[in-house]
Coordinates of C-alpha atoms in Angstrom, one line a residue:
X1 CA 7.4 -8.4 32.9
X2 CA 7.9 -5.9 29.8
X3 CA 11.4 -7.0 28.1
X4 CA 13.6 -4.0 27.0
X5 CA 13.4 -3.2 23.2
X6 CA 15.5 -0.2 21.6
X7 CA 12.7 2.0 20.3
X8 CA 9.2 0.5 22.3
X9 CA 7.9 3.7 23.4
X10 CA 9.0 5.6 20.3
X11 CA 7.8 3.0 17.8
X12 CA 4.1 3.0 20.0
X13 CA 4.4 7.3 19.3
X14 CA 4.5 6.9 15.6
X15 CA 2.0 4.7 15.5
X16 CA -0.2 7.2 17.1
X17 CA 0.6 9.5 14.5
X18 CA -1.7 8.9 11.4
X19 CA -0.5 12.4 9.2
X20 CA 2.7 13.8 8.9
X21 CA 3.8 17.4 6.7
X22 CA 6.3 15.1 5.0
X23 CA 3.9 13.2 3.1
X24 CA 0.1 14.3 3.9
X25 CA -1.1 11.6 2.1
X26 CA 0.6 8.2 2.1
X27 CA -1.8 6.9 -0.7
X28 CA -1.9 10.0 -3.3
X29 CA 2.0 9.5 -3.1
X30 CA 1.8 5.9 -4.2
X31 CA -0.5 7.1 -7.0
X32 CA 2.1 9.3 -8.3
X33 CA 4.8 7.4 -8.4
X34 CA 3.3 4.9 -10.1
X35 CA 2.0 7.4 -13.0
X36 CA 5.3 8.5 -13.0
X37 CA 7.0 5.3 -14.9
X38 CA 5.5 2.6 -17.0
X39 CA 4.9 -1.2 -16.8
X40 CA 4.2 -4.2 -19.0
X41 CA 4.0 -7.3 -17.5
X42 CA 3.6 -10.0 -20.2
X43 CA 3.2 -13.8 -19.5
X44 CA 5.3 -16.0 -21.8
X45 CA 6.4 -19.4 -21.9
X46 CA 8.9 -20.7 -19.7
X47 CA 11.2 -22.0 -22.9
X48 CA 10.9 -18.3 -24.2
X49 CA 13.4 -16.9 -21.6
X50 CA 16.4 -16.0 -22.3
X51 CA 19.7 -17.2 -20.3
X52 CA 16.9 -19.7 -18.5
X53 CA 17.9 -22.8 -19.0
X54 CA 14.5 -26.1 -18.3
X55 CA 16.1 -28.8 -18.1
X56 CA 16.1 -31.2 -14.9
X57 CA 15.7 -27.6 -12.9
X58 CA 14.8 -24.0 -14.5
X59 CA 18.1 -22.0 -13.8
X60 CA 19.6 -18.9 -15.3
X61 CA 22.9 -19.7 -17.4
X62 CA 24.8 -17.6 -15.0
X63 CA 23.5 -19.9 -11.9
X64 CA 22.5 -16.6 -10.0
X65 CA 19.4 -14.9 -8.6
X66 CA 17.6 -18.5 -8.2
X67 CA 16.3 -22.0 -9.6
X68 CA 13.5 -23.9 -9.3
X69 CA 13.8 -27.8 -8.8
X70 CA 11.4 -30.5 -7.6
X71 CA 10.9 -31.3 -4.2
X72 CA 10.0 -35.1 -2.5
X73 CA 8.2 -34.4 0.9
X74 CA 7.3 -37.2 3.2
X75 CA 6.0 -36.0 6.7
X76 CA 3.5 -37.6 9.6
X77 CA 1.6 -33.5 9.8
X78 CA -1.6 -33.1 8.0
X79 CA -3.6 -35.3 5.7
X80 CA -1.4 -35.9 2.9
X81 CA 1.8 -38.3 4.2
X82 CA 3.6 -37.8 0.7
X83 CA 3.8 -35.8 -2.0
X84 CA 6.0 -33.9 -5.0
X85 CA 6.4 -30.3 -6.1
X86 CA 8.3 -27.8 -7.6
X87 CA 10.0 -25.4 -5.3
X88 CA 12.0 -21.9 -5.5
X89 CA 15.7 -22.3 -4.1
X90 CA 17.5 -19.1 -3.7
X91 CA 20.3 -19.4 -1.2
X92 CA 21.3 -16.1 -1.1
X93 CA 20.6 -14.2 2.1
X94 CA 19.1 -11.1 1.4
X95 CA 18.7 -7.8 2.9
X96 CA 14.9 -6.3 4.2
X97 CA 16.1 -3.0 5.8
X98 CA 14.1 -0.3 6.8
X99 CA 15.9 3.2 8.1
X100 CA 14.2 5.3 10.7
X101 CA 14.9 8.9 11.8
X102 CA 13.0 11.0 14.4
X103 CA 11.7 14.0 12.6
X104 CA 9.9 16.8 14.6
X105 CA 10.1 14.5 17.7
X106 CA 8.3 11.6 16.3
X107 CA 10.2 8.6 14.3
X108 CA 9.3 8.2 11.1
X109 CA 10.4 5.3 8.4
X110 CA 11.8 6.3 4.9
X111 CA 10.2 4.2 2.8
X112 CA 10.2 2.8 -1.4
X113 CA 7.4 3.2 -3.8
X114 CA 8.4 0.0 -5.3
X115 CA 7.2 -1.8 -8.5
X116 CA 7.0 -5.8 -8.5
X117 CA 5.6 -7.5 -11.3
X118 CA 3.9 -10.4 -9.3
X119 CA 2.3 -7.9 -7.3
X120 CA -1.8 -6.7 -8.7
X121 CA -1.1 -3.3 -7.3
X122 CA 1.8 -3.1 -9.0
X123 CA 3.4 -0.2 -7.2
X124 CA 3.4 -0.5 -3.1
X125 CA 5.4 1.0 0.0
X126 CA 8.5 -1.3 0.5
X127 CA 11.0 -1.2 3.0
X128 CA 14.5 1.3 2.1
X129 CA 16.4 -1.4 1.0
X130 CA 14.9 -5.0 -0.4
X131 CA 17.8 -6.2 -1.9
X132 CA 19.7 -10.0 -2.1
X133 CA 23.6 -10.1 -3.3
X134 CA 22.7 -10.1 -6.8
X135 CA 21.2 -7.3 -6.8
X136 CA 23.0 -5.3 -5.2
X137 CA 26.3 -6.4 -6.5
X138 CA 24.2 -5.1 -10.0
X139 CA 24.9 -8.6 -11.5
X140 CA 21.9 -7.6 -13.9
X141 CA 23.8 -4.8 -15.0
X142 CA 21.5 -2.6 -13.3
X143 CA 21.4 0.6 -11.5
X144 CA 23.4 0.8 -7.7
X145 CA 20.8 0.0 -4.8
X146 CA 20.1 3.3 -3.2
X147 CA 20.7 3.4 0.9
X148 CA 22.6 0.0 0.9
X149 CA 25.5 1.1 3.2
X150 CA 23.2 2.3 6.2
X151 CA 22.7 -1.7 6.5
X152 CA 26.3 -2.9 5.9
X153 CA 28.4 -4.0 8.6
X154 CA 30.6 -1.1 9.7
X155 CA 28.4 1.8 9.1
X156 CA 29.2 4.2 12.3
X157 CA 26.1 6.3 13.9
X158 CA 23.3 4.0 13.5
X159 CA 21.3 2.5 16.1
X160 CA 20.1 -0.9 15.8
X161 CA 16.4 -1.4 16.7
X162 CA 15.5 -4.7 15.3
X163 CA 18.0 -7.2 12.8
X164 CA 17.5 -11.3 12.3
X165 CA 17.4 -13.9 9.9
X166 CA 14.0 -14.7 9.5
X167 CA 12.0 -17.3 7.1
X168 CA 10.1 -17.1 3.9
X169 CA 7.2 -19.0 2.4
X170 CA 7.7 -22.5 3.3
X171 CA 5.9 -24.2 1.3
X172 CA 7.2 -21.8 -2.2
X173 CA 10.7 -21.6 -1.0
X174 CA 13.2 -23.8 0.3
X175 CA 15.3 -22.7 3.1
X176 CA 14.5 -19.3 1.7
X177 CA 15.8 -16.3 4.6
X178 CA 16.3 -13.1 4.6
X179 CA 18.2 -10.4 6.9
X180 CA 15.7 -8.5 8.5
X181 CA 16.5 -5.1 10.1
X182 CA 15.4 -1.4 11.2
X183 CA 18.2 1.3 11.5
X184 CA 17.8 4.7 13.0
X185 CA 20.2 7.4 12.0
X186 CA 20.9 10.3 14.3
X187 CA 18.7 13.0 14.5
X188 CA 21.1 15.6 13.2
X189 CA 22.4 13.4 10.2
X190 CA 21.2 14.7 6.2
X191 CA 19.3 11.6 4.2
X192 CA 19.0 12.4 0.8
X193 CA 15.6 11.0 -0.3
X194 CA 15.1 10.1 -3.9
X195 CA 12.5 10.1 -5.8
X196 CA 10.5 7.1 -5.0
X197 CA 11.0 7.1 -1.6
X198 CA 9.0 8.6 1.4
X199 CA 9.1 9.3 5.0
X200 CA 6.3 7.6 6.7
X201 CA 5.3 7.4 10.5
X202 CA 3.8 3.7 11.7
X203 CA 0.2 5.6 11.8
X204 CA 0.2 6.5 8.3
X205 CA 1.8 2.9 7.1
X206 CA -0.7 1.2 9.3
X207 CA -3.8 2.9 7.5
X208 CA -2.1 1.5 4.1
X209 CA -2.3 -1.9 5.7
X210 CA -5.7 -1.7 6.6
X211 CA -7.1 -1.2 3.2
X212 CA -5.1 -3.3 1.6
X213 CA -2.1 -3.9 -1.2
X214 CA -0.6 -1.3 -0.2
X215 CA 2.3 -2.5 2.0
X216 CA 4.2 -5.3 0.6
X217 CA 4.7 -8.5 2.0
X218 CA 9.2 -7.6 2.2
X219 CA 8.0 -4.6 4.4
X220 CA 5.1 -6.3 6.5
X221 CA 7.7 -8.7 7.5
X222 CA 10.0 -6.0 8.7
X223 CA 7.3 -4.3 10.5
X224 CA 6.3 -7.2 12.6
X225 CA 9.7 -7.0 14.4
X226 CA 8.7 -3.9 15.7
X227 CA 7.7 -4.1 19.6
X228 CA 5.0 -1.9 21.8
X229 CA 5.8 0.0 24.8
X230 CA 6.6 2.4 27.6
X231 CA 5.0 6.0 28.7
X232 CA 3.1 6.1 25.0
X233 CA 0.8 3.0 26.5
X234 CA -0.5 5.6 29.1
X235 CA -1.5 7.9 26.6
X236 CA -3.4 5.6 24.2
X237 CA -5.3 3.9 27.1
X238 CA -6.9 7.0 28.3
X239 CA -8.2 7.6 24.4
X240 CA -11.5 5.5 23.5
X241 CA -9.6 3.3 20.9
X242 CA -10.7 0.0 21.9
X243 CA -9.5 -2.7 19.8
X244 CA -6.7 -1.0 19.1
X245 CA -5.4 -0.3 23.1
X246 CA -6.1 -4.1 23.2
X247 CA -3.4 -4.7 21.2
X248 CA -0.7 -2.7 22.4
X249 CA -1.6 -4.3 26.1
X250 CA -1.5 -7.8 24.5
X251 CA 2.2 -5.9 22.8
X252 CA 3.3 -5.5 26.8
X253 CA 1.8 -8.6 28.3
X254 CA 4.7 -10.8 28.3
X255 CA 4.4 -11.9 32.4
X256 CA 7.7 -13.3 32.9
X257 CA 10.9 -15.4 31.3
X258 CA 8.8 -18.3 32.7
X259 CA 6.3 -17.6 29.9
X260 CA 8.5 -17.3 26.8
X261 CA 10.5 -20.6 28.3
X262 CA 7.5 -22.3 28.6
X263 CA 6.2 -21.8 24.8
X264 CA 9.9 -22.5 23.7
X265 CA 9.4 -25.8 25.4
X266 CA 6.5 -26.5 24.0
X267 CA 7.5 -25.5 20.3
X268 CA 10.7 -27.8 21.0
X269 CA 8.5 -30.6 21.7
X270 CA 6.4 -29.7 18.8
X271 CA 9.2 -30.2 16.3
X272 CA 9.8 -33.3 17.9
X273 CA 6.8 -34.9 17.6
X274 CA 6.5 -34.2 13.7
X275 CA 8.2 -36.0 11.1
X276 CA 9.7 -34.0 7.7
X277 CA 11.8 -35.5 5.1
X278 CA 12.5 -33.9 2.1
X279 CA 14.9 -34.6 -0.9
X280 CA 15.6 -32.3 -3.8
X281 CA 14.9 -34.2 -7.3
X282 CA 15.1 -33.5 -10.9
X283 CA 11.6 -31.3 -12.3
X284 CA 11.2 -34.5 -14.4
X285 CA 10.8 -37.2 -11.4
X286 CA 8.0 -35.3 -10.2
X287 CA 4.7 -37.7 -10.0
X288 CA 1.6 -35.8 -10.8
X289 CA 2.7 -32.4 -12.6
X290 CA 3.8 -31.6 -16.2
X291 CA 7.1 -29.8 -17.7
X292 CA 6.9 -28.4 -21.0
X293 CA 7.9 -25.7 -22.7
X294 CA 5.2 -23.6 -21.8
X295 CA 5.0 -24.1 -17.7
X296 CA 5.8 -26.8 -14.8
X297 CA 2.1 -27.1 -13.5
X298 CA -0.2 -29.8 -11.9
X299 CA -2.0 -32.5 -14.2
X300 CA -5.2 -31.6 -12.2
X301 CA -5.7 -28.1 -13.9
X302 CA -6.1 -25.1 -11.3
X303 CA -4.6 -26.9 -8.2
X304 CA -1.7 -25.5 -6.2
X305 CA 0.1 -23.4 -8.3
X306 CA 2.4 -22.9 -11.9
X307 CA 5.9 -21.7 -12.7
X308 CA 5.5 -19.5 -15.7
X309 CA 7.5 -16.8 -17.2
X310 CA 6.9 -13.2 -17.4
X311 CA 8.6 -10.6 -19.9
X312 CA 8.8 -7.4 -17.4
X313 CA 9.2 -3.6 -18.8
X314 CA 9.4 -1.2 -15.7
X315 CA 11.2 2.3 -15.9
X316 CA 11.7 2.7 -12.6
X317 CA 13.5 -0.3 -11.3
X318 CA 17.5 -0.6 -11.4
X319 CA 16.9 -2.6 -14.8
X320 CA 14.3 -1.0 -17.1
X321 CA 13.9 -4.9 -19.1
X322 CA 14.2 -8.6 -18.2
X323 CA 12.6 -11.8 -18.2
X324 CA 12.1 -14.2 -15.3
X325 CA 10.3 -17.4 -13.8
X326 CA 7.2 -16.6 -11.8
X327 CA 5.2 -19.3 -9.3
X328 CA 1.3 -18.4 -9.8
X329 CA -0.8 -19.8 -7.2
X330 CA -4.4 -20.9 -7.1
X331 CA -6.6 -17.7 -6.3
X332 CA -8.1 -17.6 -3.1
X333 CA -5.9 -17.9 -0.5
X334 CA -6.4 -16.5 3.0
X335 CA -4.5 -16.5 6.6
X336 CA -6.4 -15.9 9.6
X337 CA -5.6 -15.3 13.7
X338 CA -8.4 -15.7 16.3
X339 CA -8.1 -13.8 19.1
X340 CA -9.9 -13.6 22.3
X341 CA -9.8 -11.7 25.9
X342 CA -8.4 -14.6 27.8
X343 CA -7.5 -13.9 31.9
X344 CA -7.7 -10.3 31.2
X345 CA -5.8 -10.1 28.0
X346 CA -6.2 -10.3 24.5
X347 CA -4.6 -13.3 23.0
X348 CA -3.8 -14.9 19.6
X349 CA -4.4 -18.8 18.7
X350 CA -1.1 -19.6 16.5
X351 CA -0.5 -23.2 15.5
X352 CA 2.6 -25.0 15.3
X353 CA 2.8 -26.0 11.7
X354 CA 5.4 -27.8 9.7
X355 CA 6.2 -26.9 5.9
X356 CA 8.7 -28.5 3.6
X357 CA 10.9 -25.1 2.7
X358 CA 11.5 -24.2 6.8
X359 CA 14.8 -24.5 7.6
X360 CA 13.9 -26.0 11.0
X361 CA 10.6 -27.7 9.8
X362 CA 8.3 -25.9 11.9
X363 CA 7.2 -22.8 13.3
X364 CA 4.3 -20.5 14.6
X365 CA 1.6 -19.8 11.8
X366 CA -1.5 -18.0 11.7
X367 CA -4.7 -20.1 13.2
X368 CA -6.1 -20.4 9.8
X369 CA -3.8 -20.7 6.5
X370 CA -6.5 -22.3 3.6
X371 CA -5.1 -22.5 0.0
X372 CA -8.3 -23.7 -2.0
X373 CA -5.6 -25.0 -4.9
X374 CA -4.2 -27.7 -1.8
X375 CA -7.4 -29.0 -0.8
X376 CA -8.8 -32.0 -2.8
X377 CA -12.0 -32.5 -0.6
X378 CA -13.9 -31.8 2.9
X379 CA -10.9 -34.1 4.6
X380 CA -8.4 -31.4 3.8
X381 CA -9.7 -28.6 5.3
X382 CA -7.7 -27.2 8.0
X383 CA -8.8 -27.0 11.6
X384 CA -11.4 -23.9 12.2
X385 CA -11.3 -22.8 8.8
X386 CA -15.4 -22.5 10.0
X387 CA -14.6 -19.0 11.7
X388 CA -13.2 -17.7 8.1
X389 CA -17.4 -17.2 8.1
X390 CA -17.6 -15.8 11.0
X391 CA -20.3 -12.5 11.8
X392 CA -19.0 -9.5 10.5
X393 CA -19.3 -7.7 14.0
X394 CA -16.3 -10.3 15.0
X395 CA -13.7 -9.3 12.3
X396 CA -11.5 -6.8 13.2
X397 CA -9.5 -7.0 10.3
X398 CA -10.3 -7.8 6.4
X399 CA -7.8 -6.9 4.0
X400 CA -5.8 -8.5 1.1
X401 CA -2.7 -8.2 0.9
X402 CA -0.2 -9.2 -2.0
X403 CA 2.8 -12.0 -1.2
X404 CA 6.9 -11.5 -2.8
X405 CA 5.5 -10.0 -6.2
X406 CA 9.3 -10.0 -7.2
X407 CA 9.0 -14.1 -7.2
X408 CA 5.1 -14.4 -7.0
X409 CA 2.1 -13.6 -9.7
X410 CA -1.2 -12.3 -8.5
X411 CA -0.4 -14.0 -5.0
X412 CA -3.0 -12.2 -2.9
X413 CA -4.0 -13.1 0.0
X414 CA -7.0 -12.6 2.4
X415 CA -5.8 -11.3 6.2
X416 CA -8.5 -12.0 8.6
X417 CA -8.2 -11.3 12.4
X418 CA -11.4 -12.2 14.6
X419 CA -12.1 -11.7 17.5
X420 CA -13.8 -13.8 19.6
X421 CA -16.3 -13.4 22.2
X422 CA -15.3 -13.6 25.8
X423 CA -18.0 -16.3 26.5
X424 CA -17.3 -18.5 23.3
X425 CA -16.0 -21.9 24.0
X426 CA -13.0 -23.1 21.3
X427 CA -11.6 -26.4 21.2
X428 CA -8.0 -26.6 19.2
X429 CA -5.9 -29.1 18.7
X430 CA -2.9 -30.1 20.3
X431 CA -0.8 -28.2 18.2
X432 CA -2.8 -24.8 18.9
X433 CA -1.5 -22.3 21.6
X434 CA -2.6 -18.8 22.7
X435 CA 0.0 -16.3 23.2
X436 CA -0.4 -12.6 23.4
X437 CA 1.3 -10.1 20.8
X438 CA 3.8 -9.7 23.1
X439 CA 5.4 -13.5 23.7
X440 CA 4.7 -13.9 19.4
X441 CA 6.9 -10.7 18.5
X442 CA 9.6 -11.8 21.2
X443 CA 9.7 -15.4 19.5
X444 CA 9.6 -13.7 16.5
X445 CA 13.1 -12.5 17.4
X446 CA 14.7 -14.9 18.2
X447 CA 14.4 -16.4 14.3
X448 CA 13.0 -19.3 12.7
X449 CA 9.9 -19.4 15.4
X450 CA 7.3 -17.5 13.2
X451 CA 6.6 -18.0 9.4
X452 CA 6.1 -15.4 7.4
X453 CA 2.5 -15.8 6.8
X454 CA 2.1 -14.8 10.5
X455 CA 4.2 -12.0 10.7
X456 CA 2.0 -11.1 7.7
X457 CA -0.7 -10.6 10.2
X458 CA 1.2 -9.5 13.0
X459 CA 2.2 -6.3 10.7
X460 CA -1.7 -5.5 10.1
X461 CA -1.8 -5.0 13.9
X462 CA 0.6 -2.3 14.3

């Protein structure tokens, strides 16, 4: 059974798309944007900042944007049963909203050249509007956010095609959500589009995904609310695309309500047989990490990640100067899905995995998330992390991609998607299920069932 979504078949008709006259060449335009303005990104101590206050947390003076605290985690999932950690708290809900518009027949997504100064491509497609209340209520002073009413409640004309709260990075943020959503404006209806922005069809945004850094993580997550389907399925099975008509089947193969009830159960019991207690403490009570005027980071030098603070120059953002905390992880990192042709279909090995910053403890993650910086020997490396070597004739995806470079530094991260024989035998553990593309985006929206990391992923397969 294929569940209605607003927008299936035409979403599945861009994607088929991979030029468009609007913008011939997705990449040259990110080029010149980004030689269009200039950028200085300059690391300085945390005590350095001003109206940052370190003190038991690292706040601004005005109490906006966000803080960082420690964080006490106990929990009975994974090796380690306790541990401390600094953690990003920023309550504010913000808005991820892409706008959509069929143009010559075929929808297409306006989309931001955006600078972030975490990010090591500094300039990437974002979605129309990545904005939380402080922003866009210009607390910095800064310059209106462009396209912000097409996502407000009343806005007449527009045409919902995907909005929920979704999660952030669990184990860098706690409780962290933001309001995901794609709007399509009539047909007829006059967007302006400013300087740094773009309209894009899926096929050219998903050839920026496949090389890489060139889609940022605000957008991928967007993206991987979009569903497959309809009469544009036909079409792309009868072209010799392979992998790729592999996907959008595994987009349709949801069987029945009996399926998505049945991996809603299991989640459910899932959560319940994990244990996750966590307590917010003072930056000071944290065992094993150091908080000086320079950074909060780990005795053990190189493990997990530091809060430093940037000094940021960038003439094209709202504010053209300001100064900020950054978390800098340990290089290295990489997410991973295994798929396989399982009873006709391919399907994606996910794992229920609990991290400290979910709001409901767990939720669906990628088969593979390795962090080099968490693991302190052989007994902490996650389950299968073996297939991150697998032959190159088995990946069908290998591409970095950058995390939030508005609250990350030089957070990229490997996306790997392999695909498995149909004859290779895999043991998981309890906590591993296969799903096809199609159950994972309808858990993905219902909220709060698929972390961000794979959503990540999910985008790289549009």
């Amino acid at each position: 059974m294929q569940p209605e979504v607003y927008g299936a078949d035409d979403f599945l008709a861009s994607a088929m798309v991979s030029q468009s006259p609007l913008t011939p060449d997705a990449g040259a335009f990110l080029k010149e944007r980004e030689v269009s303005a200039s950028y200085d990104v300059e690391r300085v101590p945390l005590a350095s900042l001003p109206n940052w206050h370190l003190g038991d947390r690292l706040n601004r003076a005005d109490g906006r944007f966000f803080t960082v605290e420690g964080l006490s985690v106990r929990t009975d999932f994974g090796p380690v049963p306790h541990w401390s950690q600094p953690i990003i708290v920023q309550p504010e809900i913000g808005i991820l909203g892409i706008l959509a518009k069929r143009i010559d027949g075929v929808l297409h997504f306006l989309m931001q050249a955006k600078m972030e100064p975490g990010n090591t491509t500094f300039v990437q497609y974002a979605a129309t509007v990545q904005a939380t209340p402080s922003n866009y209520q210009r607390v910095h002073g800064g310059r209106a956010t462009p396209y912000l009413d097409y996502f407000l409640q009343g806005r007449r004309g527009r045409r919902i095609l995907f909005d929920q709260l979704l999660s952030e990075h669990g184990f860098w943020y706690l409780y962290k959500r933001n309001r995901n959503m794609i709007v399509e404006v009539p047909e007829d209806e006059d967007v302006p589009v400013h300087s740094d922005f773009t309209w894009l069809t899926l096929g050219q945004l998903r050839q920026q995904l496949a090389q890489g850094n060139g889609v940022n993580m605000n957008a991928r997550t967007v993206l991987s609310g979009i569903a497959y389907g309809g009469a544009a399925l036909d079409r792309l099975a009868a072209r010799p695309d392979g992998f790729h008509a592999e996907l959008v089947t595994s987009h349709q193969a949801l069987r029945s309500d009996d399926d998505l009830a049945g991996a809603l159960t299991w989640l459910i019991d899932q959560k319940a047989t994990y244990s996750l207690d966590v307590r917010r403490t003072s930056l000071r009570e944290m065992d094993e990490w150091i908080v000086d005027d320079d950074s909060v980071r780990h005795r053990d030098d190189g493990r997990y990640f530091e809060i430093n603070g940037v000094s940021v120059q960038a003439t094209s953002r709202e504010v053209g100067a300001w100064s900020q905390a950054m978390l800098e992880p340990a290089p290295g990192n990489t997410v991973a899905l295994i798929c396989q042709r399982r009873a006709g279909v391919l399907q994606f090995l996910v794992q229920a995995t609990v991290q400290p910053g979910l709001t409901d403890r767990l939720e669906l993650g990628p088969t593979v998330q390795f962090a080099p910086g968490y693991h302190r020997g052989p007994q902490d490396i996650p389950p299968l992390a073996q297939y991150l070597d697998a032959p190159a004739s088995w990946n069908r995806l290998k591409a970095i991609q950058s995390e939030d470079g508005g609250r990350f530094a030089k957070a990229d991260t490997l996306h790997q998607v392999i695909e498995l024989p149909e004859d290779h035998t895999l043991e998981a553990p309890a906590n591993y299920r296969w799903m096809t593309l199609g159950l994972l985006n309808r858990m993905t929206r219902f909220g709060y069932h698929v972390n961000v990391e794979a959503r990540s992923l999910a985008a790289c397969l549009l």
